[in-house]
Coordinates of C-alpha atoms and ligand atoms in Angstrom, one line a residue:
X1 CA -0.2 -0.1 -0.2
X2 CA 1.5 3.6 -0.9
X3 CA 2.0 5.7 1.9
X4 CA 2.0 9.5 1.0
X5 CA 0.9 11.0 3.9
X6 CA 1.4 8.5 6.9
X7 CA 1.3 9.8 10.4
X8 CA 3.7 7.6 12.0
X9 CA 2.8 7.1 15.7
X10 CA 5.5 4.4 16.3
X11 CA 9.2 3.7 14.9
X12 CA 12.1 1.5 15.2
X13 CA 14.8 0.7 12.7
X14 CA 13.6 -2.6 12.7
X15 CA 9.7 -3.6 13.0
X16 CA 9.4 -7.3 13.3
X17 CA 5.8 -8.5 12.7
X18 CA 4.7 -12.1 15.2
X19 CA 6.3 -12.6 18.1
X20 CA 7.0 -16.3 17.7
X21 CA 10.4 -18.6 17.7
X22 CA 11.7 -16.9 14.5
X23 CA 10.3 -13.4 15.7
X24 CA 12.1 -13.6 19.2
X25 CA 15.1 -15.0 17.5
X26 CA 15.4 -12.1 14.4
X27 CA 14.5 -9.5 17.4
X28 CA 17.3 -10.5 19.8
X29 CA 20.1 -10.6 16.7
X30 CA 19.2 -7.4 15.2
X31 CA 19.2 -5.9 18.6
X32 CA 22.7 -7.0 19.7
X33 CA 23.7 -5.8 16.1
X34 CA 23.0 -2.6 17.5
X35 CA 19.7 -2.0 16.2
X36 CA 16.3 -0.5 17.8
X37 CA 13.8 -3.2 17.3
X38 CA 10.0 -3.3 17.7
X39 CA 8.1 -6.5 18.1
X40 CA 4.4 -6.1 17.3
X41 CA 2.5 -9.1 18.2
X42 CA -1.4 -10.1 16.8
X43 CA -2.5 -12.0 20.4
X44 CA -2.6 -10.5 23.9
X45 CA 0.0 -10.9 26.1
X46 CA -1.6 -13.3 29.2
X47 CA -3.4 -15.5 26.0
X48 CA -0.2 -15.3 23.7
X49 CA 0.0 -19.1 22.4
X50 CA 2.6 -19.3 19.3
X51 CA 3.5 -22.7 17.1
X52 CA 6.9 -22.5 19.1
X53 CA 5.5 -22.3 22.3
X54 CA 3.4 -25.6 21.8
X55 CA 6.3 -27.4 20.0
X56 CA 8.1 -30.3 21.5
X57 CA 11.3 -28.5 20.8
X58 CA 13.2 -30.2 18.8
X59 CA 15.4 -28.9 16.2
X60 CA 18.2 -30.0 13.8
X61 CA 21.6 -28.9 13.7
X62 CA 24.0 -30.4 11.1
X63 CA 27.0 -32.0 12.3
X64 CA 28.1 -31.3 8.7
X65 CA 27.8 -28.5 6.4
X66 CA 28.5 -30.2 3.0
X67 CA 26.7 -33.4 3.9
X68 CA 23.6 -31.5 5.0
X69 CA 23.3 -29.7 1.8
X70 CA 24.0 -32.6 -0.3
X71 CA 20.7 -34.1 1.6
X72 CA 18.5 -30.8 1.3
X73 CA 19.5 -31.0 -2.2
X74 CA 19.0 -34.1 -3.2
X75 CA 15.0 -34.0 -1.0
X76 CA 14.5 -30.4 -2.8
X77 CA 15.1 -31.8 -6.6
X78 CA 12.5 -32.4 -8.5
X79 CA 13.9 -32.6 -12.3
X80 CA 17.2 -31.2 -14.1
X81 CA 16.6 -27.6 -13.6
X82 CA 13.7 -27.6 -11.3
X83 CA 14.0 -27.4 -7.4
X84 CA 12.0 -26.6 -4.8
X85 CA 14.4 -24.7 -3.1
X86 CA 17.4 -23.0 -4.8
X87 CA 20.9 -23.9 -4.1
X88 CA 21.6 -20.9 -2.4
X89 CA 18.9 -20.7 0.1
X90 CA 20.0 -24.4 1.1
X91 CA 23.4 -23.5 1.4
X92 CA 22.2 -20.5 4.1
X93 CA 20.3 -23.2 5.5
X94 CA 23.0 -25.9 5.8
X95 CA 25.6 -23.0 7.5
X96 CA 23.1 -20.9 9.8
X97 CA 21.7 -24.4 11.2
X98 CA 24.8 -26.2 11.9
X99 CA 25.6 -23.3 14.9
X100 CA 21.7 -24.1 16.4
X101 CA 23.0 -25.6 19.4
X102 CA 25.8 -23.1 19.8
X103 CA 23.6 -19.9 19.0
X104 CA 21.2 -21.4 21.7
X105 CA 23.3 -22.4 24.3
X106 CA 24.9 -18.9 23.7
X107 CA 21.2 -17.7 24.9
X108 CA 21.1 -19.6 27.9
X109 CA 19.8 -22.9 26.9
X110 CA 20.2 -26.4 27.7
X111 CA 20.4 -28.9 24.6
X112 CA 19.5 -32.2 24.7
X113 CA 21.3 -34.6 22.1
X114 CA 20.1 -36.2 19.4
X115 CA 18.2 -38.8 17.8
X116 CA 20.1 -37.4 14.6
X117 CA 19.4 -38.7 11.2
X118 CA 17.3 -37.5 8.6
X119 CA 14.0 -38.8 7.5
X120 CA 14.6 -40.1 4.2
X121 CA 17.5 -42.8 5.2
X122 CA 17.9 -43.7 1.4
X123 CA 19.3 -40.4 0.7
X124 CA 22.9 -39.4 0.8
X125 CA 23.7 -36.7 3.1
X126 CA 21.0 -38.3 5.8
X127 CA 23.3 -39.0 8.4
X128 CA 24.5 -35.1 8.7
X129 CA 21.6 -33.8 9.9
X130 CA 21.9 -34.1 13.3
X131 CA 19.2 -33.0 16.2
X132 CA 18.7 -31.6 19.4
X133 CA 16.0 -31.0 21.9
X134 CA 15.4 -28.3 24.2
X135 CA 14.6 -28.6 27.8
X136 CA 11.5 -28.1 28.4
X137 CA 10.3 -28.6 25.0
X138 CA 8.9 -25.8 23.2
X139 CA 7.7 -23.9 26.4
X140 CA 11.3 -24.1 27.4
X141 CA 12.3 -22.3 24.3
X142 CA 9.5 -19.7 24.1
X143 CA 10.3 -19.2 28.3
X144 CA 14.7 -18.8 26.9
X145 CA 13.5 -16.6 24.0
X146 CA 10.9 -14.4 25.7
X147 CA 13.2 -14.1 28.6
X148 CA 16.3 -12.9 26.6
X149 CA 13.8 -10.3 24.6
X150 CA 12.7 -9.1 28.1
X151 CA 16.5 -8.7 29.1
X152 CA 17.3 -6.7 26.3
X153 CA 14.4 -4.4 26.6
X154 CA 13.0 -4.9 23.2
X155 CA 9.4 -3.6 23.0
X156 CA 6.9 -5.8 22.2
X157 CA 3.4 -4.5 21.0
X158 CA 0.6 -7.2 22.3
X159 CA -2.9 -7.4 20.8
X160 CA -2.0 -5.3 18.0
X161 CA -2.7 -7.2 14.8
X162 CA -0.4 -6.1 11.4
X163 CA -2.4 -5.5 8.4
X164 CA -0.9 -3.8 5.2
X165 CA 2.5 -2.9 4.7
X166 CA 3.5 0.4 3.9
X167 CA 5.3 1.3 0.9
X168 CA 7.1 4.6 -0.3
X169 CA 7.0 6.0 -4.3
X170 CA 10.0 3.8 -5.1
X171 CA 7.9 0.7 -3.9
X172 CA 10.2 0.6 -0.6
X173 CA 8.8 -1.1 2.7
X174 CA 8.7 1.9 5.0
X175 CA 6.3 0.7 7.8
X176 CA 3.6 -1.3 8.4
X177 CA -0.4 -1.0 9.2
X178 CA -1.7 -2.1 12.3
X179 CA -4.9 -2.7 14.3
X180 CA -5.2 -1.3 18.0
X181 CA -8.0 -0.8 20.8
X182 CA -11.2 -2.2 21.2
X183 CA -12.0 -0.4 18.2
X184 CA -9.2 -1.6 16.5
X185 CA -8.2 1.6 15.0
X186 CA -5.7 1.6 12.4
X187 CA -2.1 2.8 13.0
X188 CA 1.1 3.2 11.6
X189 CA 4.6 2.4 12.5
X190 CA 7.2 3.4 10.6
X191 CA 10.4 1.3 10.1
X192 CA 13.2 3.0 9.5
X193 CA 15.5 -0.1 8.2
X194 CA 13.1 -2.6 7.4
X195 CA 10.0 -5.1 8.1
X196 CA 10.7 -8.8 9.0
X197 CA 7.9 -10.6 8.5
X198 CA 7.5 -13.9 10.8
X199 CA 3.8 -14.0 11.0
X200 CA 3.7 -18.0 11.0
X201 CA 1.5 -20.2 8.4
X202 CA -2.3 -20.4 7.5
X203 CA -3.5 -23.5 9.6
X204 CA -6.4 -21.7 11.0
X205 CA -7.7 -20.4 7.5
X206 CA -10.4 -22.7 6.2
X207 CA -10.6 -20.7 2.7
X208 CA -6.8 -20.9 2.1
X209 CA -6.2 -24.2 3.2
X210 CA -8.9 -25.5 0.9
X211 CA -7.1 -23.6 -1.8
X212 CA -3.7 -24.7 -1.3
X213 CA -3.3 -27.7 0.3
X214 CA -3.7 -30.9 -1.2
X215 CA -6.5 -32.4 0.7
X216 CA -9.6 -30.6 3.0
X217 CA -9.8 -31.3 5.4
X218 CA -6.7 -30.6 7.1
X219 CA -6.4 -29.7 10.8
X220 CA -3.5 -28.5 12.9
X221 CA -2.3 -28.6 16.5
X222 CA -0.4 -25.3 17.1
X223 CA -1.8 -21.4 17.8
X224 CA -4.9 -20.5 16.4
X225 CA -3.8 -17.3 15.6
X226 CA -2.0 -18.5 12.5
X227 CA -4.5 -17.2 9.9
X228 CA -2.5 -16.0 7.0
X229 CA -2.9 -12.4 8.0
X230 CA 0.9 -12.2 6.6
X231 CA 0.3 -14.2 3.3
X232 CA -2.5 -11.5 2.0
X233 CA -0.2 -8.5 3.2
X234 CA 2.7 -9.9 0.8
X235 CA 0.7 -11.0 -1.6
X236 CA -0.9 -7.4 -1.6
X237 CA 2.6 -6.1 -2.6
X238 CA 3.4 -8.4 -5.5
X239 CA 5.3 -11.2 -3.6
X240 CA 5.7 -14.9 -5.3
X241 CA 4.8 -17.8 -2.9
X242 CA 6.2 -20.8 -2.4
X243 CA 5.9 -24.1 -1.0
X244 CA 2.2 -23.6 -0.7
X245 CA 0.9 -27.1 -1.3
X246 CA 3.6 -28.9 1.0
X247 CA 2.6 -30.0 4.4
X248 CA 5.1 -32.0 6.5
X249 CA 1.8 -33.6 8.3
X250 CA 0.3 -36.8 9.5
X251 CA -2.7 -37.8 11.3
X252 CA -4.4 -35.7 13.9
X253 CA -7.3 -35.9 15.8
X254 CA -9.7 -33.4 15.7
X255 CA -13.1 -32.7 17.4
X256 CA -16.1 -30.4 16.5
X257 CA -16.3 -28.7 19.8
X258 CA -12.4 -28.0 20.3
X259 CA -10.8 -25.6 17.9
X260 CA -7.2 -27.4 17.7
X261 CA -6.5 -30.2 16.8
X262 CA -4.3 -33.6 19.0
X263 CA -1.5 -35.2 17.5
X264 CA -1.6 -38.7 18.2
X265 CA 0.3 -41.6 19.8
X266 CA -1.1 -44.3 18.1
X267 CA 0.6 -47.0 20.5
X268 CA 2.9 -46.3 23.6
X269 CA 5.7 -47.9 21.9
X270 CA 5.9 -45.2 19.7
X271 CA 6.6 -47.9 16.8
X272 CA 5.0 -45.5 14.2
X273 CA 8.5 -44.1 14.5
X274 CA 10.4 -46.4 13.3
X275 CA 11.4 -47.9 9.3
X276 CA 9.2 -50.7 8.9
X277 CA 12.4 -51.8 6.3
X278 CA 14.4 -51.9 9.0
X279 CA 14.6 -55.1 11.1
X280 CA 17.7 -54.2 13.7
X281 CA 15.3 -51.5 14.8
X282 CA 12.9 -52.6 17.6
X283 CA 9.9 -50.8 19.1
X284 CA 10.0 -50.4 23.1
X285 CA 7.5 -49.5 25.6
X286 CA 3.5 -51.1 26.1
X287 CA 2.6 -53.7 23.2
X288 CA -1.1 -53.0 22.1
X289 CA -3.3 -54.1 19.5
X290 CA -4.0 -51.1 17.1
X291 CA -4.8 -50.6 13.0
X292 CA -5.5 -48.1 11.2
X293 CA -8.6 -48.1 8.6
X294 CA -9.9 -46.1 5.7
X295 CA -13.8 -45.2 4.9
X296 CA -14.5 -48.9 4.0
X297 CA -12.5 -50.4 6.6
X298 CA -9.5 -51.6 5.4
X299 CA -5.8 -50.8 6.4
X300 CA -3.8 -48.7 4.0
X301 CA -0.5 -48.5 5.1
X302 CA 2.0 -50.2 7.5
X303 CA 1.0 -48.0 10.5
X304 CA 5.2 -47.5 11.0
X305 CA 4.0 -44.1 9.5
X306 CA 6.6 -41.6 8.0
X307 CA 5.8 -38.8 10.6
X308 CA 6.1 -35.6 8.0
X309 CA 5.2 -37.3 5.1
X310 CA 2.2 -39.8 5.8
X311 CA 0.4 -36.7 4.7
X312 CA 0.8 -37.0 0.9
X313 CA -0.9 -40.8 1.4
X314 CA -3.9 -39.4 2.5
X315 CA -4.8 -37.6 -0.3
X316 CA -5.5 -40.1 -2.9
X317 CA -9.4 -39.2 -4.4
X318 CA -11.6 -41.8 -5.4
X319 CA -12.7 -40.0 -8.7
X320 CA -15.6 -42.5 -9.6
X321 CA -17.1 -42.3 -5.8
X322 CA -16.1 -38.2 -5.6
X323 CA -14.3 -39.1 -2.0
X324 CA -11.2 -39.5 -0.2
X325 CA -11.6 -42.9 0.9
X326 CA -8.5 -42.0 3.6
X327 CA -10.7 -39.1 4.9
X328 CA -11.5 -39.2 7.7
X329 CA -10.1 -42.9 8.8
X330 CA -10.0 -45.0 12.2
X331 CA -7.4 -45.8 14.6
X332 CA -8.7 -48.8 15.8
X333 CA -7.4 -50.0 19.0
X334 CA -7.8 -52.4 22.1
X335 CA -8.2 -52.2 25.9
X336 CA -4.3 -52.3 26.5
X337 CA -3.7 -49.4 24.0
X338 CA -6.6 -47.3 25.9
X339 CA -4.9 -48.2 29.8
X340 CA -1.4 -47.2 28.2
X341 CA -1.8 -43.6 28.8
X342 CA -3.4 -40.8 27.3
X343 CA -3.8 -40.8 23.4
X344 CA -2.3 -37.7 22.4
X345 CA 1.2 -36.0 22.7
X346 CA 0.9 -35.0 26.1
X347 CA 4.9 -33.6 25.2
X348 CA 3.3 -30.7 22.4
X349 CA 0.1 -29.5 21.2
X350 CA -3.2 -28.6 23.3
X351 CA -2.8 -31.2 25.9
X352 CA 1.3 -30.8 26.3
X353 CA 2.6 -28.6 28.9
X354 CA 0.9 -25.6 27.4
X355 CA -2.5 -27.7 29.0
X356 CA -4.6 -25.8 26.8
X357 CA -7.1 -28.9 27.4
X358 CA -6.0 -31.6 30.2
X359 CA -6.7 -34.8 28.6
X360 CA -7.8 -37.4 31.5
X361 CA -4.8 -40.2 31.9
X362 CA -7.0 -42.9 31.5
X363 CA -8.7 -41.4 28.4
X364 CA -12.2 -42.2 29.9
X365 CA -13.4 -38.3 29.9
X366 CA -12.7 -38.3 26.3
X367 CA -15.1 -41.6 26.4
X368 CA -17.7 -39.9 27.7
X369 CA -17.0 -36.7 26.0
X370 CA -18.0 -39.1 22.6
X371 CA -14.2 -38.5 21.1
X372 CA -13.5 -41.9 21.6
X373 CA -15.9 -44.5 20.5
X374 CA -16.1 -47.8 22.0
X375 CA -17.9 -51.2 21.2
X376 CA -18.6 -54.1 22.8
X377 CA -18.2 -56.4 19.6
X378 CA -16.1 -55.3 16.4
X379 CA -19.3 -55.4 14.5
X380 CA -20.7 -52.7 17.0
X381 CA -17.9 -50.6 16.9
X382 CA -18.0 -50.6 12.9
X383 CA -22.0 -49.7 13.1
X384 CA -21.4 -46.6 15.3
X385 CA -18.4 -45.2 13.5
X386 CA -19.9 -45.6 9.8
X387 CA -17.3 -48.3 8.1
X388 CA -18.9 -51.6 6.8
X389 CA -18.9 -54.3 9.6
X390 CA -17.5 -57.0 7.4
X391 CA -14.5 -55.3 6.5
X392 CA -13.7 -54.2 9.9
X393 CA -14.0 -57.8 10.9
X394 CA -12.1 -59.1 8.2
X395 CA -9.1 -56.6 8.7
X396 CA -9.2 -57.2 11.9
X397 CA -8.8 -61.4 11.8
X398 CA -6.5 -61.0 9.4
X399 CA -4.5 -58.5 11.4
X400 CA -4.3 -61.1 14.4
X401 CA -3.3 -63.7 11.9
X402 CA 0.0 -61.8 11.0
X403 CA 0.7 -61.2 14.5
X404 CA 0.6 -64.9 15.4
X405 CA 3.0 -65.1 12.5
X406 CA 5.1 -62.2 12.6
X407 CA 5.0 -61.0 9.1
X408 CA 2.6 -58.4 7.8
X409 CA 2.3 -59.7 4.1
X410 CA -0.2 -56.8 3.3
X411 CA 2.0 -53.9 4.0
X412 CA 5.1 -54.9 6.0
X413 CA 4.8 -53.3 9.6
X414 CA 7.5 -53.9 11.7
X415 CA 7.5 -57.3 13.2
X416 CA 8.0 -55.8 16.5
X417 CA 5.2 -53.5 16.1
X418 CA 2.8 -56.8 15.3
X419 CA 0.6 -56.8 18.6
X420 CA -2.8 -58.7 18.4
X421 CA -6.0 -57.0 19.4
X422 CA -6.9 -58.1 22.9
X423 CA -10.1 -58.9 24.3
X424 CA -13.0 -56.7 23.5
X425 CA -14.4 -54.0 23.8
X426 CA -12.6 -52.2 20.8
X427 CA -12.3 -48.1 20.4
X428 CA -12.3 -46.1 17.6
X429 CA -11.1 -42.3 17.2
X430 CA -11.8 -40.8 14.0
X431 CA -8.2 -39.0 12.5
X432 CA -7.9 -36.2 9.8
X433 CA -4.8 -35.1 7.8
X434 CA -2.7 -32.9 9.5
X435 CA -0.2 -32.0 12.0
X436 CA 1.8 -28.8 13.7
X437 CA 2.1 -26.6 10.4
X438 CA 2.0 -25.2 6.9
X439 CA 5.0 -24.5 4.8
X440 CA 4.1 -21.8 2.6
X441 CA 4.5 -18.5 2.1
X442 CA 6.4 -15.9 0.3
X443 CA 9.5 -16.8 -1.8
X444 CA 12.2 -15.6 0.0
X445 CA 16.0 -16.0 -1.2
X446 CA 19.3 -16.6 1.1
X447 CA 19.3 -13.4 2.6
X448 CA 16.0 -14.0 3.6
X449 CA 14.5 -10.7 1.4
X450 CA 11.1 -11.7 0.1
X451 CA 11.1 -11.7 -3.5
X452 CA 8.5 -10.4 -6.0
X453 CA 7.1 -12.5 -8.9
X454 CA 10.0 -11.4 -10.8
X455 CA 12.3 -12.9 -8.4
X456 CA 13.5 -9.4 -7.4
X457 CA 13.6 -9.0 -3.7
X458 CA 11.0 -6.4 -2.3
X459 CA 13.0 -4.0 -1.1
X460 CA 13.5 -3.7 2.7
X461 CA 11.4 -7.0 3.2
X462 CA 12.2 -10.2 5.1
X463 CA 10.7 -13.4 6.8
X464 CA 11.7 -16.1 8.1
X465 CA 10.2 -18.9 10.2
X466 CA 7.4 -20.8 8.9
X467 CA 5.9 -18.2 7.1
X468 CA 7.0 -19.2 3.7
X469 CA 9.6 -21.6 5.2
X470 CA 12.7 -23.3 2.9
X471 CA 11.1 -26.6 3.3
X472 CA 9.4 -28.5 -0.1
X473 CA 7.6 -31.5 -0.3
X474 CA 10.0 -33.0 1.8
X475 CA 10.3 -32.4 5.5
X476 CA 14.2 -33.3 6.4
X477 CA 13.3 -34.5 9.7
X478 CA 11.7 -33.4 13.1
X479 CA 13.2 -30.5 14.5
X480 CA 13.7 -28.9 10.7
X481 CA 10.7 -26.2 11.4
X482 CA 12.7 -24.5 14.7
X483 CA 15.7 -25.0 12.7
X484 CA 14.8 -22.6 10.6
X485 CA 13.4 -20.2 12.7
X486 CA 16.8 -20.1 14.5
X487 CA 18.5 -19.8 11.3
X488 CA 16.4 -18.0 9.2
X489 CA 15.5 -15.4 12.3
X490 CA 19.2 -14.4 12.1
X491 CA 20.1 -14.2 8.7
X492 CA 16.9 -12.0 8.0
X493 CA 18.1 -9.7 11.1
X494 CA 21.5 -9.6 10.0
X495 CA 20.9 -8.7 6.2
X496 CA 18.0 -6.0 7.7
X497 CA 20.0 -4.4 10.1
X498 CA 22.0 -3.5 6.9
X499 CA 19.7 -1.6 5.1
X500 CA 20.1 2.2 4.8
X501 CA 18.2 4.3 7.4
X502 CA 15.4 6.4 6.0
X503 CA 15.2 9.9 6.1
X504 CA 14.0 11.2 9.2
Ligands
FAD1 C1 2.5 -29.1 18.5 C2 3.5 -28.8 18.1 C3 4.8 -29.7 17.9 C4 5.7 -28.7 17.1 N1 7.1 -30.0 17.6 C5 8.3 -29.4 16.5 C6 9.3 -29.9 16.6 O1 9.7 -30.0 17.9 N2 10.4 -29.5 15.9 C7 10.0 -28.4 15.4 O2 11.4 -28.2 14.3 N3 8.8 -27.8 14.6 C8 7.7 -28.0 15.4 N4 6.5 -27.8 15.5 C9 6.4 -26.6 14.2 C10 7.4 -25.2 14.6 O3 6.9 -25.1 16.1 C11 6.7 -24.2 14.1 O4 7.0 -24.3 12.8 C12 7.7 -23.1 14.1 O5 7.8 -22.8 16.0 C13 7.3 -22.0 13.9 O6 7.9 -20.8 14.9 P1 7.3 -19.4 14.1 O7 8.0 -18.2 14.5 O8 7.6 -19.1 12.1 O9 5.9 -19.1 14.0 P2 5.0 -19.3 15.5 O10 6.1 -19.4 16.4 O11 3.5 -19.5 15.4 O12 4.9 -17.5 15.6 C14 3.9 -16.8 15.0 C15 3.3 -15.3 15.5 O13 2.4 -14.4 14.5 C16 1.4 -13.7 15.7 N5 0.9 -13.1 14.3 C17 -0.3 -14.1 13.7 N6 -0.6 -13.3 12.5 C18 -0.5 -11.9 13.3 C19 -0.7 -10.4 12.6 N7 -1.4 -10.6 11.3 N8 0.2 -9.8 13.3 C20 1.1 -10.0 14.3 N9 1.0 -11.0 14.9 C21 0.7 -12.4 14.1 C22 1.2 -14.9 16.2 O14 -0.2 -14.6 17.1 C23 1.9 -16.0 16.8 O15 2.7 -15.4 17.8 C24 5.7 -27.9 16.1 C25 4.4 -27.2 16.0 C26 3.6 -27.8 16.8 C27 2.4 -27.1 16.7

């Protein structure tokens, strides 16, 4: 939006939109490089929840920059001359993410090492993808970053949604229009050097998800504040978008009477994290019988899912029946799983440390709410969840045979995860495509500059975090998003502070 007579009410060298992980890292970095920084956050302070805060706090820190670059280039390559992400940007990613542990430690963070390795173990360089976690998971990371912001005296305007980018007649971004107060009056904030956008994804905008993601519905288990506001702001500026149909997701539970989805632990063995092709791995923990079934009551996967890739398997569309047969699908499980602890993750998401929902330890409250469905027989369960009873009975019968034989000829599920169904009753949980966050947003370069549709930088505009993340269809490994929040938060700030200041 071209500004001729802006009435600036606030100003700073660097104005950062969105106070999540990437915004905090950018703010700390810009401040430490001598810039005056202002953070602008949509949510009120007392109800401020970010994806960073709700996360598990795991992050990538490659142990070999060149190996990590080879891995990223391989997973981003589509065909000769066509890649999801350009080499320079991947190089910046590899170089900066490899400094993540050192940077967090310098901020006072306590790091928990490993497990190492990329998610795609057949791809060259996968072993270079070092991984780590932060003490206290996402909540710990949030506290670490916000305490560093506070210690530096960096100003934060809460309850102040950013709405429009403001430009001068040369197309330079010179500020931002925000909404303030109960009446949501417009207020203009001047950015003397640059604006850095770290506004998260479009996880809670149904229209954007319908138009950009591969399957609808797709549900998410992070902050409801991430509604694609920044995407609309940069589209208004002629920015190019990338990775809009990419989603490092899987299956989530979502109920009509609660706004946020839940990550689901199919089994307390965490068996769905292991590689079914790698028989040297062993699932550990409590055993329970469980299968995933589609709308026809049939299995469609090994259940040892690839955590950040399964999403694409769910987008299968039946052009004759005009349905997505895997949307929704169901987790069918037995009493042993019911007794083994909460069905959702308690390490992240709404039932995690932020406790936006208190999930009962024995799952009984959720059974009473109707979120979990119970059947005294397989037939009764099938009737209740609306799948063909004969198919579900046959699925359970065959699965129990595979368990006895220690071999799953249909989907090659890992033998150490083949636990038969125990005695009735049986249970079902309805699942949808979904996960932590979207990846798409403005295309950026290796300097974190937002690019326009001609490939040129939008002057004085930077982006970081999941708001146009560098990841394409394949996600490198758990920890990728927080890794890039830290890396590109720093890159954006380092380049933004070098911009020439506007005239007074
Ligand atoms: C449950 C869960 C677990 C996860 N676990 C991991 C993990 O272990 N490792 C990993 O790498 N990734 C994980 N992720 C993903 C990762 O946490 C996020 O992708 C990452 O933290 C995003 O950081 P961000 O700063 O880009 O966005 P956020 O942290 O979501 O911050 C965005 C901020 O922008 C604000 N905002 C939005 N619109 C406006 C507006 N108009 N004006 C001003 N402010 C606005 C929001 O209110 C929010 O404060 C997880 C995500 C979830 C939800």
